[in-house]
mmCIF file of C-alpha atoms in Angstrom:
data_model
loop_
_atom_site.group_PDB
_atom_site.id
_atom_site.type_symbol
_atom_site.label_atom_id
_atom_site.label_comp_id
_atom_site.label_asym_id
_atom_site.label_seq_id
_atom_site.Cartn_x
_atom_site.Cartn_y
_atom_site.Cartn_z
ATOM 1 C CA UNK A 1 0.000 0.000 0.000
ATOM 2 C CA UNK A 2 1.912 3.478 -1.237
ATOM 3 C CA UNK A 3 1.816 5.927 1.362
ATOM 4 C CA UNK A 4 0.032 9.584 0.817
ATOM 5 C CA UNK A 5 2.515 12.422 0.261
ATOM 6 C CA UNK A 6 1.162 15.104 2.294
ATOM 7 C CA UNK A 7 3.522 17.957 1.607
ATOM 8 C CA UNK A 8 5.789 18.611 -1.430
ATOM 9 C CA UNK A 9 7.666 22.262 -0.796
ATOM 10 C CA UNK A 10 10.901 23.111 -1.801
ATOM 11 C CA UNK A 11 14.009 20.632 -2.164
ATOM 12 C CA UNK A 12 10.930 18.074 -2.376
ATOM 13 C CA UNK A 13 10.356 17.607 0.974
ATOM 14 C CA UNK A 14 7.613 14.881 1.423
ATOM 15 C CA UNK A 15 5.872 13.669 4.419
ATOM 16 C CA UNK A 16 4.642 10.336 4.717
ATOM 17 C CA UNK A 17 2.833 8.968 7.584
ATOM 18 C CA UNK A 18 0.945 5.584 8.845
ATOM 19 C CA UNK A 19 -0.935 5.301 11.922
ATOM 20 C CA UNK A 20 -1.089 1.628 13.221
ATOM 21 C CA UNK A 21 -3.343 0.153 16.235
ATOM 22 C CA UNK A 22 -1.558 -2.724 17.243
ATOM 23 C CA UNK A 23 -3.431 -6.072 18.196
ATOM 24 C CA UNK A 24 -2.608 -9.012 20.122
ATOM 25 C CA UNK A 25 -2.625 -11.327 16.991
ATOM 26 C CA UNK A 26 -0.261 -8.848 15.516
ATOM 27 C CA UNK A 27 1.939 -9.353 17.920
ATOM 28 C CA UNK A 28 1.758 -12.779 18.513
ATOM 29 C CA UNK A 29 1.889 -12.954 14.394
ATOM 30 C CA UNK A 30 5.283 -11.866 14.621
ATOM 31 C CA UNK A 31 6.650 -13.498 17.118
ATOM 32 C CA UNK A 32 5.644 -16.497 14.631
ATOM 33 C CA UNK A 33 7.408 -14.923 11.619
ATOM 34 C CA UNK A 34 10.419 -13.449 13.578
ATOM 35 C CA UNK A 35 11.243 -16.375 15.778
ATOM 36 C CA UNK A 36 11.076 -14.122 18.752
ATOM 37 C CA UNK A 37 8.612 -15.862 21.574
ATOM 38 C CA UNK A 38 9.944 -14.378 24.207
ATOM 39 C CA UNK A 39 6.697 -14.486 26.581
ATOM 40 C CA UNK A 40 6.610 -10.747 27.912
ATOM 41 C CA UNK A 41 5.430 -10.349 23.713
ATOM 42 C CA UNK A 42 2.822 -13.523 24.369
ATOM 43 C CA UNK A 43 1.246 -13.792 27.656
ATOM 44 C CA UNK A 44 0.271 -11.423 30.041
ATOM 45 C CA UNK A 45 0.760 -12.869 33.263
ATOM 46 C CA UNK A 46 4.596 -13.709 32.508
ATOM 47 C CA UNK A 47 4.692 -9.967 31.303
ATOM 48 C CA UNK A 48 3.164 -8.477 34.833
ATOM 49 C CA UNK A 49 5.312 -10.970 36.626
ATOM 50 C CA UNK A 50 8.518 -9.535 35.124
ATOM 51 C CA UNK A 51 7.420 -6.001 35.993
ATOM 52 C CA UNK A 52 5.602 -4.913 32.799
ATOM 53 C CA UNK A 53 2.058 -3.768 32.306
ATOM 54 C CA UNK A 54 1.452 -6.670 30.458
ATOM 55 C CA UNK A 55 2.152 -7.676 26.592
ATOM 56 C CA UNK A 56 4.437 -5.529 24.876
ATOM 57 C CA UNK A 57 5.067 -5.284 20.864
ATOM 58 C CA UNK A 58 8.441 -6.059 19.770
ATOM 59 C CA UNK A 59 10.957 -3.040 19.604
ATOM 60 C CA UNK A 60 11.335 -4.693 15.949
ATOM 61 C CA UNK A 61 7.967 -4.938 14.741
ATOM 62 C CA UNK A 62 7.692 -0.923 15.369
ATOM 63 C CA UNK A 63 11.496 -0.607 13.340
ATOM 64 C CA UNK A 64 9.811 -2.520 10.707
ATOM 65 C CA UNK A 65 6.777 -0.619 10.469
ATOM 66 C CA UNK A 66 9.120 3.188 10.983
ATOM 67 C CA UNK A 67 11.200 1.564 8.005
ATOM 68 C CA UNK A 68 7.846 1.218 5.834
ATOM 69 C CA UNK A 69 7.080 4.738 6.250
ATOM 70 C CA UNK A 70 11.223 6.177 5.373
ATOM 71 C CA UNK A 71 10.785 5.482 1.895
ATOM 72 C CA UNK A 72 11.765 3.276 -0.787
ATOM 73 C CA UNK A 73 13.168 -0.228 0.649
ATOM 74 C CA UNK A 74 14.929 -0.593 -2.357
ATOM 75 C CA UNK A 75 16.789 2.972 -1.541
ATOM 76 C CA UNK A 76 17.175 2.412 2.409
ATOM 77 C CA UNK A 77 20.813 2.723 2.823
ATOM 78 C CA UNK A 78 20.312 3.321 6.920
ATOM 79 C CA UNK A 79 17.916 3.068 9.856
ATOM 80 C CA UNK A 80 18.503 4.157 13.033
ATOM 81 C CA UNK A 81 16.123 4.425 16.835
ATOM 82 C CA UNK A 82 16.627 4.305 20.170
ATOM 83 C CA UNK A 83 13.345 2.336 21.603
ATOM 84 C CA UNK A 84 11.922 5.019 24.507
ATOM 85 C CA UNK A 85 8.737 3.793 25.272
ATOM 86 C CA UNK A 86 6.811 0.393 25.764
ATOM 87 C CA UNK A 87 3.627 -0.645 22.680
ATOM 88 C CA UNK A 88 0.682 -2.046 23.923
ATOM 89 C CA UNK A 89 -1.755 -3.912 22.245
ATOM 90 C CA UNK A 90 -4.751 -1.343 21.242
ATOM 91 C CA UNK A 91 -2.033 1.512 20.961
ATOM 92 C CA UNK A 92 -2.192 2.977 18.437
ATOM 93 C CA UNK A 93 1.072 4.898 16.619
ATOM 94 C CA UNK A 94 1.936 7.354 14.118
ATOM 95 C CA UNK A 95 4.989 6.988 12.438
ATOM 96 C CA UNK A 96 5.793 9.702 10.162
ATOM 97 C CA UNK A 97 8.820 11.027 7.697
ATOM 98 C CA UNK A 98 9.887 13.720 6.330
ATOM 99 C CA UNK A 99 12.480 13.071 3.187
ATOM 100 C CA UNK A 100 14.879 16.001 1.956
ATOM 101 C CA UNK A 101 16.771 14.176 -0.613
ATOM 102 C CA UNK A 102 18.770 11.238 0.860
ATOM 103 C CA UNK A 103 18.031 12.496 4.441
ATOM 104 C CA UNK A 104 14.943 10.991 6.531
ATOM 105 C CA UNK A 105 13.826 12.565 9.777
ATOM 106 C CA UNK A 106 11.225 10.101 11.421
ATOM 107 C CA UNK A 107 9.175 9.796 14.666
ATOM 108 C CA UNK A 108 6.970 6.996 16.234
ATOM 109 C CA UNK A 109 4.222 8.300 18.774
ATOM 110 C CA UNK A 110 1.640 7.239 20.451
ATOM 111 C CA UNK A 111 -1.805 8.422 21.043
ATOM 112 C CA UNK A 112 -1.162 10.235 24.090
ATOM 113 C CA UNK A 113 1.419 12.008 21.911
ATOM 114 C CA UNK A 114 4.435 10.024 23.905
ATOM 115 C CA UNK A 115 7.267 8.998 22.068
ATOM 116 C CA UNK A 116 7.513 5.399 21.119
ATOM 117 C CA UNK A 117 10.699 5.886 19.109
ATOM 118 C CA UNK A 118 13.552 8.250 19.306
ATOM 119 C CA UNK A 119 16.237 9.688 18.314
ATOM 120 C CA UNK A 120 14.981 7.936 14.554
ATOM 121 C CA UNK A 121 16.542 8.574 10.935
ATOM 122 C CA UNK A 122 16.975 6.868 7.826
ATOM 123 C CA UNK A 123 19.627 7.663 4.728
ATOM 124 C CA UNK A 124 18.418 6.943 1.387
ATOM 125 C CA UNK A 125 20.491 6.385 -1.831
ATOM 126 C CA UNK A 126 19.833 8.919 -4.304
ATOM 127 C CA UNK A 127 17.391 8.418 -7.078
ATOM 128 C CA UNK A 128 18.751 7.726 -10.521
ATOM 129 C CA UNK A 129 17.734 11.010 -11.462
ATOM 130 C CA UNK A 130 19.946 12.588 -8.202
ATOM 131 C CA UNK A 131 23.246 10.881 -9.329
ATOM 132 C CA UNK A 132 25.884 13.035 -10.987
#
């Protein structure tokens, strides 16, 4: 599914953006795919008795879904985030970018405007048209 670009302005700045409620069977759906069944992902209990609020989404699965909205895959030369705050499921996240050429400023919050994701960026390589 292409993402909208909402803003085109000058050195064609574009900002993309995808807003994600996250579900239990998400989760648990990548745990499947990604190997990782570590149980504070899976079950509750084992979460609270570990010290969390209960099932968290992998740091991964929300590096996976900030990497959708940098840009091209094909292009994605870097991605870099520092994981500051814990995904439940039924939060629901914004991840959005903002491309200036090969740079990618990106963010990851939730909906009580916390930050999920910091400190995020991506480098793309240049476009065909962009190469000398």
């Amino acid at each position: 599914m292409p993402l909208p670009n909402a803003l085109r302005g000058p050195g064609e700045r574009r900002l993309r953006e995808l807003v994600v409620t996250f579900t239990p069977e998400q989760i648990a759906d990548y745990a499947e795919a990604s190997g990782d069944r570590n149980p504070i992902h899976l079950d509750d209990d084992f979460a609270r008795s570990v010290g969390l609020p209960g099932v968290i989404a992998h740091g991964m699965l929300q590096m996976g879904l900030l990497a959708r909205v940098a840009g091209d895959p094909a292009r994605l030369r870097r991605l870099s985030c520092r994981f500051a705050g814990m995904v439940r499921p039924g939060d629901t996240v914004t991840f959005r970018a903002t491309e200036n050429g090969d740079q990618v400023g990106l963010s990851a919050v939730n909906q009580d405007g916390q930050p999920v994701l910091t400190r995020a960026s991506a480098e793309l390589r240049p476009t065909e048209a962009a190469r000398p």
